[in-house]
């Protein structure tokens, strides 16, 4: 099941509006908002404790859809200037697969966050040399055309919410 319509509702009124949402949507204002899978982690430093809605996509917003490529998390930050969305994929070493998951998640969910600034983050334990790979180049071009800032990290990626909201 892919939760598209409810996702739009959760953006406005997150945190367990429906019982089925408790595993996929959470409003957080911690000073460090972390997601982790195995050895890869992403940390959003949030010293001003700005509310962030954390969507668990794989196994949450998108559940029971093994054939559907999707990222692991989406962080949604809404403030008075503009909202910001971060698509996050945590991987071992299959960077090309991570790119495919980000691309598909953008296609599935970008419309739910219209008017937002978009980022994509991939955290891997190893990065193979895929710069000349046609599939990877095609996906990176797609993300650039969609005005999505792509960045990568090895093992742990940290960034400040202040830098993203500039």
JSON list of C-alpha atoms in Angstrom, two decimals:
[
{"chain": "A", "resi": 1, "resn": "UNK", "atom": "CA", "xyz": [0.00, 0.00, 0.00]},
{"chain": "A", "resi": 2, "resn": "UNK", "atom": "CA", "xyz": [1.27, 3.44, -0.89]},
{"chain": "A", "resi": 3, "resn": "UNK", "atom": "CA", "xyz": [-0.11, 6.16, 1.34]},
{"chain": "A", "resi": 4, "resn": "UNK", "atom": "CA", "xyz": [-0.44, 9.18, -0.98]},
{"chain": "A", "resi": 5, "resn": "UNK", "atom": "CA", "xyz": [-3.60, 10.96, 0.12]},
{"chain": "A", "resi": 6, "resn": "UNK", "atom": "CA", "xyz": [-2.99, 10.43, 3.83]},
{"chain": "A", "resi": 7, "resn": "UNK", "atom": "CA", "xyz": [0.56, 11.73, 3.40]},
{"chain": "A", "resi": 8, "resn": "UNK", "atom": "CA", "xyz": [-0.89, 15.11, 2.42]},
{"chain": "A", "resi": 9, "resn": "UNK", "atom": "CA", "xyz": [-3.03, 15.04, 5.58]},
{"chain": "A", "resi": 10, "resn": "UNK", "atom": "CA", "xyz": [-0.03, 14.06, 7.75]},
{"chain": "A", "resi": 11, "resn": "UNK", "atom": "CA", "xyz": [1.94, 17.04, 6.45]},
{"chain": "A", "resi": 12, "resn": "UNK", "atom": "CA", "xyz": [-0.68, 19.32, 8.02]},
{"chain": "A", "resi": 13, "resn": "UNK", "atom": "CA", "xyz": [-1.59, 17.27, 11.11]},
{"chain": "A", "resi": 14, "resn": "UNK", "atom": "CA", "xyz": [1.15, 14.71, 11.79]},
{"chain": "A", "resi": 15, "resn": "UNK", "atom": "CA", "xyz": [1.63, 12.20, 14.56]},
{"chain": "A", "resi": 16, "resn": "UNK", "atom": "CA", "xyz": [-0.88, 9.44, 14.66]},
{"chain": "A", "resi": 17, "resn": "UNK", "atom": "CA", "xyz": [-3.91, 11.10, 13.11]},
{"chain": "A", "resi": 18, "resn": "UNK", "atom": "CA", "xyz": [-4.87, 7.55, 12.15]},
{"chain": "A", "resi": 19, "resn": "UNK", "atom": "CA", "xyz": [-3.82, 4.38, 13.96]},
{"chain": "A", "resi": 20, "resn": "UNK", "atom": "CA", "xyz": [-2.26, 3.08, 10.75]},
{"chain": "A", "resi": 21, "resn": "UNK", "atom": "CA", "xyz": [0.07, 6.13, 10.66]},
{"chain": "A", "resi": 22, "resn": "UNK", "atom": "CA", "xyz": [1.89, 5.54, 13.94]},
{"chain": "A", "resi": 23, "resn": "UNK", "atom": "CA", "xyz": [4.74, 3.66, 12.21]},
{"chain": "A", "resi": 24, "resn": "UNK", "atom": "CA", "xyz": [5.25, 6.15, 9.40]},
{"chain": "A", "resi": 25, "resn": "UNK", "atom": "CA", "xyz": [4.84, 9.71, 10.66]},
{"chain": "A", "resi": 26, "resn": "UNK", "atom": "CA", "xyz": [6.28, 11.50, 13.66]},
{"chain": "A", "resi": 27, "resn": "UNK", "atom": "CA", "xyz": [6.69, 15.18, 14.55]},
{"chain": "A", "resi": 28, "resn": "UNK", "atom": "CA", "xyz": [10.05, 15.83, 16.22]},
{"chain": "A", "resi": 29, "resn": "UNK", "atom": "CA", "xyz": [11.91, 18.86, 17.52]},
{"chain": "A", "resi": 30, "resn": "UNK", "atom": "CA", "xyz": [15.00, 17.20, 19.02]},
{"chain": "A", "resi": 31, "resn": "UNK", "atom": "CA", "xyz": [18.32, 19.02, 18.82]},
{"chain": "A", "resi": 32, "resn": "UNK", "atom": "CA", "xyz": [19.57, 16.09, 16.69]},
{"chain": "A", "resi": 33, "resn": "UNK", "atom": "CA", "xyz": [17.14, 14.15, 14.53]},
{"chain": "A", "resi": 34, "resn": "UNK", "atom": "CA", "xyz": [18.75, 10.88, 13.51]},
{"chain": "A", "resi": 35, "resn": "UNK", "atom": "CA", "xyz": [17.74, 8.01, 11.27]},
{"chain": "A", "resi": 36, "resn": "UNK", "atom": "CA", "xyz": [19.88, 4.91, 11.03]},
{"chain": "A", "resi": 37, "resn": "UNK", "atom": "CA", "xyz": [19.95, 1.56, 9.29]},
{"chain": "A", "resi": 38, "resn": "UNK", "atom": "CA", "xyz": [22.78, -0.83, 10.00]},
{"chain": "A", "resi": 39, "resn": "UNK", "atom": "CA", "xyz": [26.02, 1.18, 9.69]},
{"chain": "A", "resi": 40, "resn": "UNK", "atom": "CA", "xyz": [24.63, 4.19, 7.80]},
{"chain": "A", "resi": 41, "resn": "UNK", "atom": "CA", "xyz": [23.06, 7.18, 9.54]},
{"chain": "A", "resi": 42, "resn": "UNK", "atom": "CA", "xyz": [21.85, 10.67, 8.78]},
{"chain": "A", "resi": 43, "resn": "UNK", "atom": "CA", "xyz": [21.74, 13.36, 11.47]},
{"chain": "A", "resi": 44, "resn": "UNK", "atom": "CA", "xyz": [19.93, 16.67, 11.11]},
{"chain": "A", "resi": 45, "resn": "UNK", "atom": "CA", "xyz": [21.29, 19.12, 13.69]},
{"chain": "A", "resi": 46, "resn": "UNK", "atom": "CA", "xyz": [18.39, 21.20, 14.94]},
{"chain": "A", "resi": 47, "resn": "UNK", "atom": "CA", "xyz": [19.71, 23.53, 17.65]},
{"chain": "A", "resi": 48, "resn": "UNK", "atom": "CA", "xyz": [16.71, 25.87, 17.35]},
{"chain": "A", "resi": 49, "resn": "UNK", "atom": "CA", "xyz": [14.39, 22.85, 17.79]},
{"chain": "A", "resi": 50, "resn": "UNK", "atom": "CA", "xyz": [12.35, 23.60, 14.70]},
{"chain": "A", "resi": 51, "resn": "UNK", "atom": "CA", "xyz": [9.53, 21.05, 14.27]},
{"chain": "A", "resi": 52, "resn": "UNK", "atom": "CA", "xyz": [10.37, 18.39, 11.67]},
{"chain": "A", "resi": 53, "resn": "UNK", "atom": "CA", "xyz": [7.97, 15.75, 10.43]},
{"chain": "A", "resi": 54, "resn": "UNK", "atom": "CA", "xyz": [9.82, 12.47, 9.91]},
{"chain": "A", "resi": 55, "resn": "UNK", "atom": "CA", "xyz": [8.17, 10.07, 7.49]},
{"chain": "A", "resi": 56, "resn": "UNK", "atom": "CA", "xyz": [9.41, 6.49, 7.53]},
{"chain": "A", "resi": 57, "resn": "UNK", "atom": "CA", "xyz": [8.84, 5.63, 3.88]},
{"chain": "A", "resi": 58, "resn": "UNK", "atom": "CA", "xyz": [10.12, 2.07, 3.50]},
{"chain": "A", "resi": 59, "resn": "UNK", "atom": "CA", "xyz": [7.86, -0.07, 5.67]},
{"chain": "A", "resi": 60, "resn": "UNK", "atom": "CA", "xyz": [5.77, 2.93, 6.72]},
{"chain": "A", "resi": 61, "resn": "UNK", "atom": "CA", "xyz": [4.30, 5.25, 4.09]},
{"chain": "A", "resi": 62, "resn": "UNK", "atom": "CA", "xyz": [5.03, 2.50, 1.55]},
{"chain": "A", "resi": 63, "resn": "UNK", "atom": "CA", "xyz": [4.38, -0.90, 3.08]},
{"chain": "A", "resi": 64, "resn": "UNK", "atom": "CA", "xyz": [3.95, -4.35, 1.57]},
{"chain": "A", "resi": 65, "resn": "UNK", "atom": "CA", "xyz": [5.30, -3.09, -1.76]},
{"chain": "A", "resi": 66, "resn": "UNK", "atom": "CA", "xyz": [8.53, -5.00, -2.26]},
{"chain": "A", "resi": 67, "resn": "UNK", "atom": "CA", "xyz": [8.66, -4.19, -5.97]},
{"chain": "A", "resi": 68, "resn": "UNK", "atom": "CA", "xyz": [8.34, -0.45, -5.33]},
{"chain": "A", "resi": 69, "resn": "UNK", "atom": "CA", "xyz": [11.70, 1.30, -5.03]},
{"chain": "A", "resi": 70, "resn": "UNK", "atom": "CA", "xyz": [11.56, 3.93, -2.31]},
{"chain": "A", "resi": 71, "resn": "UNK", "atom": "CA", "xyz": [13.86, 5.89, -0.03]},
{"chain": "A", "resi": 72, "resn": "UNK", "atom": "CA", "xyz": [14.06, 5.12, 3.68]},
{"chain": "A", "resi": 73, "resn": "UNK", "atom": "CA", "xyz": [12.95, 8.48, 5.13]},
{"chain": "A", "resi": 74, "resn": "UNK", "atom": "CA", "xyz": [11.56, 11.88, 4.22]},
{"chain": "A", "resi": 75, "resn": "UNK", "atom": "CA", "xyz": [12.14, 14.83, 6.56]},
{"chain": "A", "resi": 76, "resn": "UNK", "atom": "CA", "xyz": [9.70, 17.71, 6.13]},
{"chain": "A", "resi": 77, "resn": "UNK", "atom": "CA", "xyz": [10.49, 21.11, 7.63]},
{"chain": "A", "resi": 78, "resn": "UNK", "atom": "CA", "xyz": [7.87, 23.82, 7.42]},
{"chain": "A", "resi": 79, "resn": "UNK", "atom": "CA", "xyz": [8.71, 27.35, 8.45]},
{"chain": "A", "resi": 80, "resn": "UNK", "atom": "CA", "xyz": [7.48, 30.82, 7.61]},
{"chain": "A", "resi": 81, "resn": "UNK", "atom": "CA", "xyz": [9.90, 31.36, 4.70]},
{"chain": "A", "resi": 82, "resn": "UNK", "atom": "CA", "xyz": [9.47, 28.09, 2.79]},
{"chain": "A", "resi": 83, "resn": "UNK", "atom": "CA", "xyz": [9.12, 24.43, 3.47]},
{"chain": "A", "resi": 84, "resn": "UNK", "atom": "CA", "xyz": [12.01, 22.02, 2.96]},
{"chain": "A", "resi": 85, "resn": "UNK", "atom": "CA", "xyz": [11.96, 18.32, 2.09]},
{"chain": "A", "resi": 86, "resn": "UNK", "atom": "CA", "xyz": [14.86, 15.89, 2.45]},
{"chain": "A", "resi": 87, "resn": "UNK", "atom": "CA", "xyz": [14.68, 12.46, 0.77]},
{"chain": "A", "resi": 88, "resn": "UNK", "atom": "CA", "xyz": [17.07, 10.13, 2.64]},
{"chain": "A", "resi": 89, "resn": "UNK", "atom": "CA", "xyz": [18.42, 6.74, 1.57]},
{"chain": "A", "resi": 90, "resn": "UNK", "atom": "CA", "xyz": [20.70, 4.74, 3.87]},
{"chain": "A", "resi": 91, "resn": "UNK", "atom": "CA", "xyz": [22.66, 2.03, 2.08]},
{"chain": "A", "resi": 92, "resn": "UNK", "atom": "CA", "xyz": [25.56, -0.35, 2.31]},
{"chain": "A", "resi": 93, "resn": "UNK", "atom": "CA", "xyz": [27.46, -0.08, -0.96]},
{"chain": "A", "resi": 94, "resn": "UNK", "atom": "CA", "xyz": [24.89, -0.19, -3.77]},
{"chain": "A", "resi": 95, "resn": "UNK", "atom": "CA", "xyz": [24.95, 3.50, -4.68]},
{"chain": "A", "resi": 96, "resn": "UNK", "atom": "CA", "xyz": [23.22, 3.01, -8.03]},
{"chain": "A", "resi": 97, "resn": "UNK", "atom": "CA", "xyz": [20.29, 1.29, -6.28]},
{"chain": "A", "resi": 98, "resn": "UNK", "atom": "CA", "xyz": [20.16, 4.15, -3.77]},
{"chain": "A", "resi": 99, "resn": "UNK", "atom": "CA", "xyz": [19.89, 6.64, -6.65]},
{"chain": "A", "resi": 100, "resn": "UNK", "atom": "CA", "xyz": [17.03, 4.61, -8.16]},
{"chain": "A", "resi": 101, "resn": "UNK", "atom": "CA", "xyz": [15.22, 4.62, -4.82]},
{"chain": "A", "resi": 102, "resn": "UNK", "atom": "CA", "xyz": [15.61, 8.39, -4.47]},
{"chain": "A", "resi": 103, "resn": "UNK", "atom": "CA", "xyz": [14.44, 8.95, -8.06]},
{"chain": "A", "resi": 104, "resn": "UNK", "atom": "CA", "xyz": [11.32, 6.83, -7.59]},
{"chain": "A", "resi": 105, "resn": "UNK", "atom": "CA", "xyz": [10.49, 8.47, -4.24]},
{"chain": "A", "resi": 106, "resn": "UNK", "atom": "CA", "xyz": [10.73, 11.90, -5.87]},
{"chain": "A", "resi": 107, "resn": "UNK", "atom": "CA", "xyz": [8.34, 10.75, -8.60]},
{"chain": "A", "resi": 108, "resn": "UNK", "atom": "CA", "xyz": [5.93, 9.28, -6.04]},
{"chain": "A", "resi": 109, "resn": "UNK", "atom": "CA", "xyz": [5.88, 12.05, -3.45]},
{"chain": "A", "resi": 110, "resn": "UNK", "atom": "CA", "xyz": [7.22, 15.36, -4.78]},
{"chain": "A", "resi": 111, "resn": "UNK", "atom": "CA", "xyz": [3.69, 16.50, -5.62]},
{"chain": "A", "resi": 112, "resn": "UNK", "atom": "CA", "xyz": [2.62, 16.14, -1.99]},
{"chain": "A", "resi": 113, "resn": "UNK", "atom": "CA", "xyz": [5.19, 18.77, -1.03]},
{"chain": "A", "resi": 114, "resn": "UNK", "atom": "CA", "xyz": [4.58, 21.35, -3.76]},
{"chain": "A", "resi": 115, "resn": "UNK", "atom": "CA", "xyz": [6.25, 24.70, -3.23]},
{"chain": "A", "resi": 116, "resn": "UNK", "atom": "CA", "xyz": [9.05, 23.20, -1.13]},
{"chain": "A", "resi": 117, "resn": "UNK", "atom": "CA", "xyz": [12.81, 23.28, -1.46]},
{"chain": "A", "resi": 118, "resn": "UNK", "atom": "CA", "xyz": [14.10, 19.74, -2.13]},
{"chain": "A", "resi": 119, "resn": "UNK", "atom": "CA", "xyz": [17.20, 17.82, -1.07]},
{"chain": "A", "resi": 120, "resn": "UNK", "atom": "CA", "xyz": [18.26, 14.21, -1.54]},
{"chain": "A", "resi": 121, "resn": "UNK", "atom": "CA", "xyz": [20.78, 12.56, 0.75]},
{"chain": "A", "resi": 122, "resn": "UNK", "atom": "CA", "xyz": [22.43, 9.18, 0.26]},
{"chain": "A", "resi": 123, "resn": "UNK", "atom": "CA", "xyz": [24.57, 7.70, 3.02]},
{"chain": "A", "resi": 124, "resn": "UNK", "atom": "CA", "xyz": [26.56, 4.58, 2.12]},
{"chain": "A", "resi": 125, "resn": "UNK", "atom": "CA", "xyz": [29.28, 2.56, 3.79]},
{"chain": "A", "resi": 126, "resn": "UNK", "atom": "CA", "xyz": [31.16, 2.31, 0.47]},
{"chain": "A", "resi": 127, "resn": "UNK", "atom": "CA", "xyz": [30.99, 4.26, -2.77]},
{"chain": "A", "resi": 128, "resn": "UNK", "atom": "CA", "xyz": [31.88, 2.37, -5.94]},
{"chain": "A", "resi": 129, "resn": "UNK", "atom": "CA", "xyz": [33.18, 4.39, -8.88]},
{"chain": "A", "resi": 130, "resn": "UNK", "atom": "CA", "xyz": [30.03, 4.90, -10.95]},
{"chain": "A", "resi": 131, "resn": "UNK", "atom": "CA", "xyz": [30.65, 8.36, -12.40]},
{"chain": "A", "resi": 132, "resn": "UNK", "atom": "CA", "xyz": [30.60, 7.00, -15.95]},
{"chain": "A", "resi": 133, "resn": "UNK", "atom": "CA", "xyz": [27.60, 4.76, -15.36]},
{"chain": "A", "resi": 134, "resn": "UNK", "atom": "CA", "xyz": [24.79, 5.82, -17.77]},
{"chain": "A", "resi": 135, "resn": "UNK", "atom": "CA", "xyz": [22.00, 4.96, -15.31]},
{"chain": "A", "resi": 136, "resn": "UNK", "atom": "CA", "xyz": [23.56, 7.04, -12.54]},
{"chain": "A", "resi": 137, "resn": "UNK", "atom": "CA", "xyz": [24.18, 9.98, -14.88]},
{"chain": "A", "resi": 138, "resn": "UNK", "atom": "CA", "xyz": [20.56, 9.82, -16.08]},
{"chain": "A", "resi": 139, "resn": "UNK", "atom": "CA", "xyz": [19.18, 9.87, -12.52]},
{"chain": "A", "resi": 140, "resn": "UNK", "atom": "CA", "xyz": [21.50, 12.70, -11.46]},
{"chain": "A", "resi": 141, "resn": "UNK", "atom": "CA", "xyz": [20.35, 14.70, -14.50]},
{"chain": "A", "resi": 142, "resn": "UNK", "atom": "CA", "xyz": [16.72, 14.03, -13.56]},
{"chain": "A", "resi": 143, "resn": "UNK", "atom": "CA", "xyz": [17.32, 15.24, -9.99]},
{"chain": "A", "resi": 144, "resn": "UNK", "atom": "CA", "xyz": [19.06, 18.38, -11.27]},
{"chain": "A", "resi": 145, "resn": "UNK", "atom": "CA", "xyz": [16.14, 19.09, -13.63]},
{"chain": "A", "resi": 146, "resn": "UNK", "atom": "CA", "xyz": [13.78, 18.73, -10.66]},
{"chain": "A", "resi": 147, "resn": "UNK", "atom": "CA", "xyz": [15.94, 21.27, -8.75]},
{"chain": "A", "resi": 148, "resn": "UNK", "atom": "CA", "xyz": [16.85, 18.70, -6.11]},
{"chain": "A", "resi": 149, "resn": "UNK", "atom": "CA", "xyz": [20.17, 19.14, -4.36]},
{"chain": "A", "resi": 150, "resn": "UNK", "atom": "CA", "xyz": [21.89, 15.72, -4.10]},
{"chain": "A", "resi": 151, "resn": "UNK", "atom": "CA", "xyz": [24.66, 15.07, -1.59]},
{"chain": "A", "resi": 152, "resn": "UNK", "atom": "CA", "xyz": [26.34, 11.94, -0.29]},
{"chain": "A", "resi": 153, "resn": "UNK", "atom": "CA", "xyz": [27.95, 10.86, 2.94]},
{"chain": "A", "resi": 154, "resn": "UNK", "atom": "CA", "xyz": [30.00, 7.90, 4.05]},
{"chain": "A", "resi": 155, "resn": "UNK", "atom": "CA", "xyz": [28.78, 6.03, 7.18]},
{"chain": "A", "resi": 156, "resn": "UNK", "atom": "CA", "xyz": [27.37, 9.14, 8.90]},
{"chain": "A", "resi": 157, "resn": "UNK", "atom": "CA", "xyz": [26.21, 12.36, 7.33]},
{"chain": "A", "resi": 158, "resn": "UNK", "atom": "CA", "xyz": [25.51, 15.41, 9.50]},
{"chain": "A", "resi": 159, "resn": "UNK", "atom": "CA", "xyz": [24.13, 18.74, 8.44]},
{"chain": "A", "resi": 160, "resn": "UNK", "atom": "CA", "xyz": [22.53, 21.71, 10.10]},
{"chain": "A", "resi": 161, "resn": "UNK", "atom": "CA", "xyz": [18.92, 22.62, 9.57]},
{"chain": "A", "resi": 162, "resn": "UNK", "atom": "CA", "xyz": [20.05, 26.29, 9.47]},
{"chain": "A", "resi": 163, "resn": "UNK", "atom": "CA", "xyz": [22.17, 25.57, 6.36]},
{"chain": "A", "resi": 164, "resn": "UNK", "atom": "CA", "xyz": [19.23, 23.95, 4.59]},
{"chain": "A", "resi": 165, "resn": "UNK", "atom": "CA", "xyz": [16.81, 26.77, 5.39]},
{"chain": "A", "resi": 166, "resn": "UNK", "atom": "CA", "xyz": [19.05, 29.53, 3.98]}
]
